[in-house]
Coordinates of C-alpha atoms in Angstrom, one line a residue:
M1 CA 20.1 -28.8 -7.6
T2 CA 21.4 -25.5 -6.3
H3 CA 21.0 -24.7 -2.7
Y4 CA 20.5 -21.2 -1.3
D5 CA 20.2 -19.8 2.2
Y6 CA 17.2 -17.6 1.2
I7 CA 14.9 -17.9 -1.8
F8 CA 12.3 -15.2 -2.6
A9 CA 9.2 -16.4 -4.4
G10 CA 8.2 -13.1 -6.0
G11 CA 10.4 -10.0 -6.4
G12 CA 8.1 -7.1 -5.5
C13 CA 8.5 -4.3 -3.0
A14 CA 8.6 -6.4 0.1
A15 CA 11.2 -8.8 -1.4
F16 CA 13.5 -6.0 -2.5
S17 CA 13.1 -4.2 0.8
L18 CA 13.9 -7.2 2.9
I19 CA 17.0 -8.0 0.7
H20 CA 18.1 -4.4 1.1
Y21 CA 18.0 -4.6 4.9
L22 CA 19.6 -8.1 4.9
T23 CA 22.6 -6.6 3.0
K24 CA 23.0 -4.0 5.8
S25 CA 23.0 -6.7 8.5
S26 CA 25.2 -9.4 9.8
L27 CA 23.5 -11.7 7.3
K28 CA 24.8 -9.8 4.3
S29 CA 26.8 -12.8 3.0
K30 CA 23.8 -15.2 2.8
N31 CA 23.2 -16.7 -0.6
I32 CA 20.0 -15.3 -2.0
L33 CA 17.9 -16.2 -5.1
V34 CA 14.9 -14.1 -6.3
I35 CA 12.4 -15.9 -8.6
D36 CA 10.1 -13.5 -10.4
P37 CA 8.9 -13.6 -14.1
Q38 CA 9.0 -9.8 -14.5
G39 CA 12.8 -9.4 -14.6
R40 CA 13.5 -5.7 -15.1
S41 CA 10.0 -5.0 -16.4
Y42 CA 9.1 -3.0 -13.3
P43 CA 5.4 -2.3 -12.5
S44 CA 3.8 1.1 -13.3
K45 CA 3.1 2.1 -9.7
T46 CA 3.6 5.0 -7.4
W47 CA 3.8 4.7 -3.6
C48 CA 3.4 7.3 -0.9
Y49 CA 4.1 7.4 2.8
W50 CA 4.4 9.9 5.6
A51 CA 7.3 10.4 8.0
E52 CA 9.4 13.1 9.7
K53 CA 12.2 12.5 7.2
P54 CA 12.7 10.4 4.1
L55 CA 13.1 6.7 4.8
E56 CA 16.6 5.3 4.3
I57 CA 15.5 3.1 1.5
H58 CA 14.0 6.1 -0.5
P59 CA 15.8 6.6 -3.8
P60 CA 18.1 9.5 -3.1
N61 CA 17.6 11.4 -6.3
Q62 CA 13.8 11.0 -6.5
L63 CA 12.6 13.1 -3.5
V64 CA 9.1 14.4 -4.1
Q65 CA 7.2 15.7 -1.0
W66 CA 4.3 17.8 0.3
N67 CA 3.4 19.3 3.7
Q68 CA -0.3 20.0 3.0
L69 CA -3.3 17.8 2.5
S70 CA -6.5 18.9 0.8
F71 CA -10.0 17.3 1.3
G72 CA -13.0 18.2 -0.8
R73 CA -16.4 17.5 -2.0
G74 CA -17.6 19.5 -5.0
K75 CA -16.7 23.2 -4.3
E76 CA -16.1 22.5 -0.6
K77 CA -12.3 22.4 0.1
T78 CA -10.4 22.0 3.4
L79 CA -6.7 22.5 3.4
L80 CA -4.7 21.0 6.3
K81 CA -1.0 21.7 7.1
L82 CA 1.2 19.0 8.5
K83 CA 3.3 20.0 11.4
N84 CA 6.0 17.3 11.9
L85 CA 5.2 14.9 9.2
T86 CA 5.9 15.1 5.4
Y87 CA 4.0 13.2 2.7
Y88 CA 6.5 11.5 0.4
H89 CA 6.1 10.0 -3.1
I90 CA 8.1 7.2 -4.7
Q91 CA 8.0 6.0 -8.3
A92 CA 8.2 2.2 -8.2
S93 CA 10.5 1.9 -11.2
D94 CA 13.0 4.2 -9.5
F95 CA 12.8 2.2 -6.3
F96 CA 13.4 -1.2 -8.1
E97 CA 16.1 0.0 -10.5
N98 CA 18.0 1.8 -7.7
L99 CA 18.0 -1.4 -5.6
R100 CA 18.6 -3.7 -8.6
L101 CA 21.8 -1.8 -9.6
Y102 CA 23.0 -2.2 -6.0
F103 CA 22.1 -5.9 -5.8
D104 CA 23.9 -6.6 -9.2
Q105 CA 27.1 -5.6 -7.5
L106 CA 26.8 -8.3 -4.9
P107 CA 27.8 -11.8 -6.0
N108 CA 25.7 -13.6 -3.4
I109 CA 22.4 -12.3 -4.9
Q110 CA 21.0 -14.0 -8.0
F111 CA 17.9 -13.6 -10.0
S112 CA 15.8 -16.1 -12.0
E113 CA 13.4 -14.6 -14.5
S114 CA 10.8 -17.4 -14.1
Q115 CA 7.5 -18.3 -12.3
V116 CA 7.4 -20.4 -9.2
E117 CA 5.5 -23.5 -10.1
T118 CA 5.6 -25.4 -6.8
C119 CA 7.0 -25.0 -3.3
Q120 CA 7.2 -27.8 -0.8
T121 CA 9.2 -28.8 2.3
S122 CA 12.1 -31.2 1.9
S123 CA 14.9 -32.7 4.0
S124 CA 17.1 -29.7 3.3
G125 CA 14.4 -27.2 4.0
F126 CA 12.3 -26.3 1.0
E127 CA 12.3 -27.4 -2.7
I128 CA 11.1 -25.0 -5.3
I129 CA 10.4 -25.8 -9.0
T130 CA 9.9 -23.1 -11.6
E131 CA 7.8 -23.2 -14.7
K132 CA 11.1 -23.6 -16.7
G133 CA 11.8 -26.9 -14.7
E134 CA 14.5 -25.3 -12.6
K135 CA 14.9 -26.9 -9.2
F136 CA 16.3 -25.2 -6.1
T137 CA 16.4 -25.8 -2.4
C138 CA 16.8 -23.3 0.5
D139 CA 16.8 -23.0 4.2
Y140 CA 14.3 -20.1 4.3
L141 CA 11.5 -19.3 1.8
F142 CA 10.1 -15.8 1.6
D143 CA 6.8 -15.8 -0.3
S144 CA 5.1 -12.6 -1.6
R145 CA 3.0 -14.2 -4.4
L146 CA -0.6 -13.0 -4.2
D147 CA -3.5 -15.3 -4.8
T148 CA -7.2 -15.4 -3.7
Q149 CA -6.5 -18.3 -1.3
I150 CA -5.0 -15.9 1.3
F151 CA -8.5 -14.7 2.0
Q152 CA -11.3 -16.3 3.9
D153 CA -12.9 -19.0 1.7
G154 CA -16.1 -18.1 -0.1
K155 CA -16.3 -14.5 1.0
K156 CA -16.3 -11.5 -1.3
I157 CA -13.5 -9.1 -0.5
L158 CA -13.9 -5.3 -0.7
K159 CA -11.3 -3.8 -3.0
Q160 CA -9.9 -0.4 -3.6
Q161 CA -9.9 -0.1 -7.4
F162 CA -8.2 2.7 -9.2
V163 CA -6.8 4.2 -12.4
G164 CA -4.3 7.0 -12.4
W165 CA -2.7 9.2 -15.1
K166 CA 0.3 11.4 -15.0
I167 CA -0.7 14.4 -17.1
K168 CA 0.9 17.6 -18.5
L169 CA -1.3 20.6 -18.8
D170 CA -1.1 23.3 -21.5
Q171 CA -1.2 26.0 -18.8
S172 CA -0.6 26.3 -15.0
F173 CA -3.3 25.0 -12.8
F174 CA -2.2 22.8 -9.9
D175 CA -1.2 23.9 -6.4
A176 CA 2.1 22.2 -6.2
E177 CA 2.3 22.7 -2.4
S178 CA -0.6 20.4 -1.4
V179 CA -1.8 16.8 -2.1
T180 CA -5.5 16.4 -2.8
W181 CA -5.8 13.4 -0.5
M182 CA -9.5 12.8 -1.0
D183 CA -11.9 14.7 -3.3
I184 CA -15.3 13.0 -2.9
I185 CA -17.0 12.1 -6.1
P186 CA -20.7 11.2 -5.8
S187 CA -21.5 7.8 -7.2
E188 CA -24.7 6.8 -8.8
N189 CA -24.3 3.1 -7.8
G190 CA -23.7 3.9 -4.1
N191 CA -20.0 3.0 -4.1
F192 CA -17.5 5.3 -2.3
S193 CA -15.5 7.1 -4.9
F194 CA -12.9 9.9 -4.8
G195 CA -10.2 11.8 -6.7
Y196 CA -6.6 11.9 -5.6
I197 CA -4.1 14.4 -7.0
L198 CA -0.3 14.5 -6.5
P199 CA 0.9 17.7 -8.1
Y200 CA 4.6 17.8 -9.1
D201 CA 4.4 21.4 -10.3
A202 CA 1.7 23.8 -11.6
K203 CA 1.4 21.8 -14.9
H204 CA 2.3 18.2 -14.0
A205 CA 0.4 15.8 -11.7
L206 CA -0.7 12.3 -11.0
V207 CA -4.5 12.2 -10.9
E208 CA -6.4 9.1 -9.9
F209 CA -10.0 8.0 -9.7
T210 CA -10.6 5.5 -6.9
C211 CA -13.6 3.4 -6.0
Y212 CA -14.3 0.9 -3.2
S213 CA -16.3 -2.1 -4.4
E214 CA -16.7 -5.8 -3.9
E215 CA -17.4 -6.4 -7.5
E216 CA -14.6 -5.9 -10.0
I217 CA -15.0 -2.7 -12.0
P218 CA -13.7 -2.8 -15.6
Y219 CA -10.7 -0.6 -16.0
S220 CA -12.4 1.0 -19.0
L221 CA -15.1 2.2 -16.8
L222 CA -12.6 3.5 -14.2
E223 CA -10.8 5.4 -17.0
E224 CA -14.1 6.9 -18.1
K225 CA -14.7 8.1 -14.6
L226 CA -11.2 9.5 -14.4
K227 CA -11.7 11.4 -17.7
N228 CA -14.9 12.9 -16.4
Y229 CA -13.3 13.9 -13.1
L230 CA -10.5 15.7 -15.0
S231 CA -13.1 17.4 -17.2
D232 CA -14.8 18.7 -14.1
Q233 CA -11.6 19.8 -12.5
L234 CA -9.7 21.4 -15.3
D235 CA -12.4 23.5 -16.9
R236 CA -11.4 23.0 -20.6
I237 CA -7.6 23.0 -19.9
S238 CA -6.0 20.5 -22.4
Y239 CA -3.7 17.8 -21.1
N240 CA -1.5 15.0 -22.3
I241 CA -1.2 11.6 -20.6
Y242 CA 2.4 10.3 -20.2
F243 CA 2.0 7.6 -17.6
E244 CA -0.7 5.2 -16.4
E245 CA -1.2 3.1 -13.3
K246 CA -4.0 0.9 -12.2
G247 CA -4.7 -1.7 -9.6
R248 CA -7.0 -3.4 -7.2
I249 CA -6.0 -3.4 -3.5
P250 CA -7.8 -6.0 -1.2
M251 CA -9.3 -4.3 1.8
S252 CA -9.7 -7.1 4.3
T253 CA -8.6 -8.1 7.8
Q254 CA -9.3 -11.8 6.9
F255 CA -5.8 -12.8 5.6
K256 CA -4.6 -16.3 6.2
M257 CA -1.3 -15.0 7.5
N258 CA -0.1 -18.4 8.9
S259 CA 2.3 -20.4 6.7
P260 CA 2.9 -24.2 6.6
H261 CA 6.4 -23.9 8.2
P262 CA 8.1 -21.4 10.6
R263 CA 10.8 -20.7 7.9
W264 CA 8.2 -20.3 5.1
I265 CA 7.6 -16.6 5.6
N266 CA 4.9 -14.6 3.9
L267 CA 5.7 -11.0 2.9
G268 CA 3.8 -7.9 1.7
T269 CA 0.1 -8.0 0.8
R270 CA 0.2 -11.8 1.1
A271 CA 1.2 -11.4 4.8
G272 CA -1.6 -8.8 5.4
W273 CA 0.8 -5.8 5.5
S274 CA -1.6 -3.5 3.6
R275 CA -3.7 -1.4 6.0
P276 CA -7.2 -2.8 5.3
S277 CA -9.0 0.5 5.7
T278 CA -6.6 2.6 3.5
G279 CA -4.6 0.3 1.3
F280 CA -1.3 2.0 2.3
T281 CA 1.5 -0.6 2.4
F282 CA 4.9 0.8 1.8
Q283 CA 5.8 2.0 5.3
F284 CA 4.5 -1.2 6.9
I285 CA 6.7 -3.2 4.6
Q286 CA 9.8 -1.2 5.7
E287 CA 9.0 -1.5 9.4
Y288 CA 8.2 -5.2 9.3
C289 CA 11.2 -6.1 7.0
Q290 CA 13.5 -4.5 9.5
Q291 CA 11.9 -6.4 12.3
L292 CA 12.3 -9.6 10.3
V293 CA 16.0 -9.0 9.8
S294 CA 16.5 -8.3 13.5
E295 CA 14.8 -11.6 14.5
L296 CA 16.7 -13.6 11.8
E297 CA 19.9 -12.2 13.3
S298 CA 19.0 -12.9 16.9
S299 CA 17.0 -16.2 16.9
G300 CA 16.6 -17.3 13.3
T301 CA 12.8 -17.6 13.9
P302 CA 10.8 -14.6 12.8
T303 CA 7.4 -14.0 14.4
L304 CA 4.2 -13.1 12.6
K305 CA 4.2 -9.4 11.7
K306 CA 0.9 -7.5 12.0
M307 CA -0.7 -4.4 13.5
P308 CA -2.0 -4.4 17.1
S309 CA -5.3 -6.3 17.1
R310 CA -7.3 -3.2 18.1
H311 CA -6.4 -1.6 14.8
Y312 CA -8.0 -4.5 12.9
F313 CA -11.1 -3.8 15.1
Y314 CA -11.0 -0.1 14.0
D315 CA -10.6 -1.2 10.4
N316 CA -13.6 -3.6 10.5
I317 CA -15.7 -0.7 11.9
L318 CA -14.7 1.4 9.0
L319 CA -15.0 -1.3 6.4
N320 CA -18.5 -2.1 7.7
I321 CA -19.4 1.5 6.9
V322 CA -17.8 1.3 3.5
K323 CA -19.8 -1.8 2.6
K324 CA -23.2 -0.9 4.2
W325 CA -23.4 2.9 4.4
P326 CA -20.8 4.3 1.9
K327 CA -22.6 7.7 1.6
Q328 CA -21.6 8.4 5.2
L329 CA -17.9 8.0 4.5
D330 CA -17.2 11.4 3.0
R331 CA -18.3 13.4 6.1
L332 CA -16.6 10.8 8.3
F333 CA -13.2 11.2 6.7
V334 CA -13.3 15.0 6.6
N335 CA -14.6 15.1 10.2
L336 CA -11.8 12.7 11.3
F337 CA -9.0 15.0 9.9
T338 CA -10.5 18.4 10.7
S339 CA -11.5 17.5 14.3
N340 CA -7.9 16.4 15.1
S341 CA -4.4 17.3 14.2
P342 CA -3.7 15.8 10.8
D343 CA -0.3 14.5 12.1
H344 CA -2.1 12.6 14.8
V345 CA -4.6 11.1 12.3
L346 CA -1.8 10.0 10.0
R347 CA 0.1 8.4 13.0
F348 CA -3.2 6.6 13.8
L349 CA -3.5 5.3 10.3
Q350 CA 0.1 4.1 10.6
A351 CA -0.8 2.2 13.8
K352 CA 1.7 4.4 15.7
T353 CA -0.7 5.8 18.4
G354 CA -1.3 4.5 21.9
I355 CA -4.7 3.6 23.2
W356 CA -5.3 6.9 25.0
E357 CA -4.4 8.8 21.8
E358 CA -6.8 6.7 19.9
I359 CA -9.6 7.4 22.4
S360 CA -8.8 11.1 22.1
I361 CA -8.9 11.0 18.3
L362 CA -12.1 9.0 18.0
S363 CA -13.9 11.0 20.7
K364 CA -13.8 14.1 18.6
V365 CA -15.6 12.7 15.6
Q366 CA -19.3 12.1 15.0
F367 CA -20.3 9.1 16.9
Y368 CA -23.3 7.9 15.0
P369 CA -21.7 6.1 12.0
F370 CA -19.3 4.3 14.3
L371 CA -22.0 3.3 16.8
K372 CA -24.2 2.0 14.0
S373 CA -21.3 0.0 12.6
L374 CA -20.4 -1.3 16.0
W375 CA -24.0 -2.4 16.6
H376 CA -23.9 -4.3 13.2
Y377 CA -20.3 -5.3 13.6
E378 CA -18.8 -8.0 11.4
K379 CA -15.3 -8.8 10.1
H380 CA -14.4 -8.0 6.5

């Protein structure tokens, strides 16, 4: 039975990010095993984040960025310029392949293309058995597997459900200087829905249809909604699809973030690192992974990584509106960004603001939806 210092159950963004930062630290010689069934079949995903400059982990040859955000509903459009922040885009396959090529040069990092079957504590730390019958032990277990048991038992979870296509147009159409962050799409069933456009140039873009719902929406229906959205937007311009992504992001503050052992450490969405109100995760992963490495270096005992508790309160206020009064969300989001500096709002969504900044931001928006949600407050 082979023993490792660190074993990663799951090889997603959080696992690769943490390993990257470990290799840049005093722990760079630790023996590491990553167990993930996907191997080099990387997921079809795109990630975005905002910062003053590209993050150090950003693939150097894949820099796509914007400095303007657009909000809309029908023919109404609002264009907002970012001052100090830039909106960055990463293709997941580029991220994984760039790091995997780097890891393959390091003899202390190994990969097992298998599924973790069981994890349990043992006299030597933890014992892991894979579906292939492989047995390993380790001192630290980093777990990023996602299952429904991480949520509050018996409670339906609101999900951000989406389908996105990268398309090539027959003629120029897109404004390559600005991201359509939220283009509200009226929904006949009452769910909050919007379009999202990342233009790479005048003819190429990633276009997504997103819907918030507790019930799972068939991907075929999401694709139909996306097709209709493109038909409305493009006005008979033909397009070809050359990439597809889809997913369901849990929007909940009710994660069971505690693990059965101080050295059994949850990562990523399993650890509640997705912002419940927006689904953005990438930048929280980078921040929390660097904190983990620092604590592993100093004390060997990482602490639970999460946003300040007041931000979960803010998220529950918003999720309450999403669930009970979704038709009020479109005005709320536009009002939030247009009444404040967009840089300040993005920092707020990143949980990087102080309490007085947050009071200033929230004091400028329409109070009624928030007061109603506060009066009917519940956790989601």
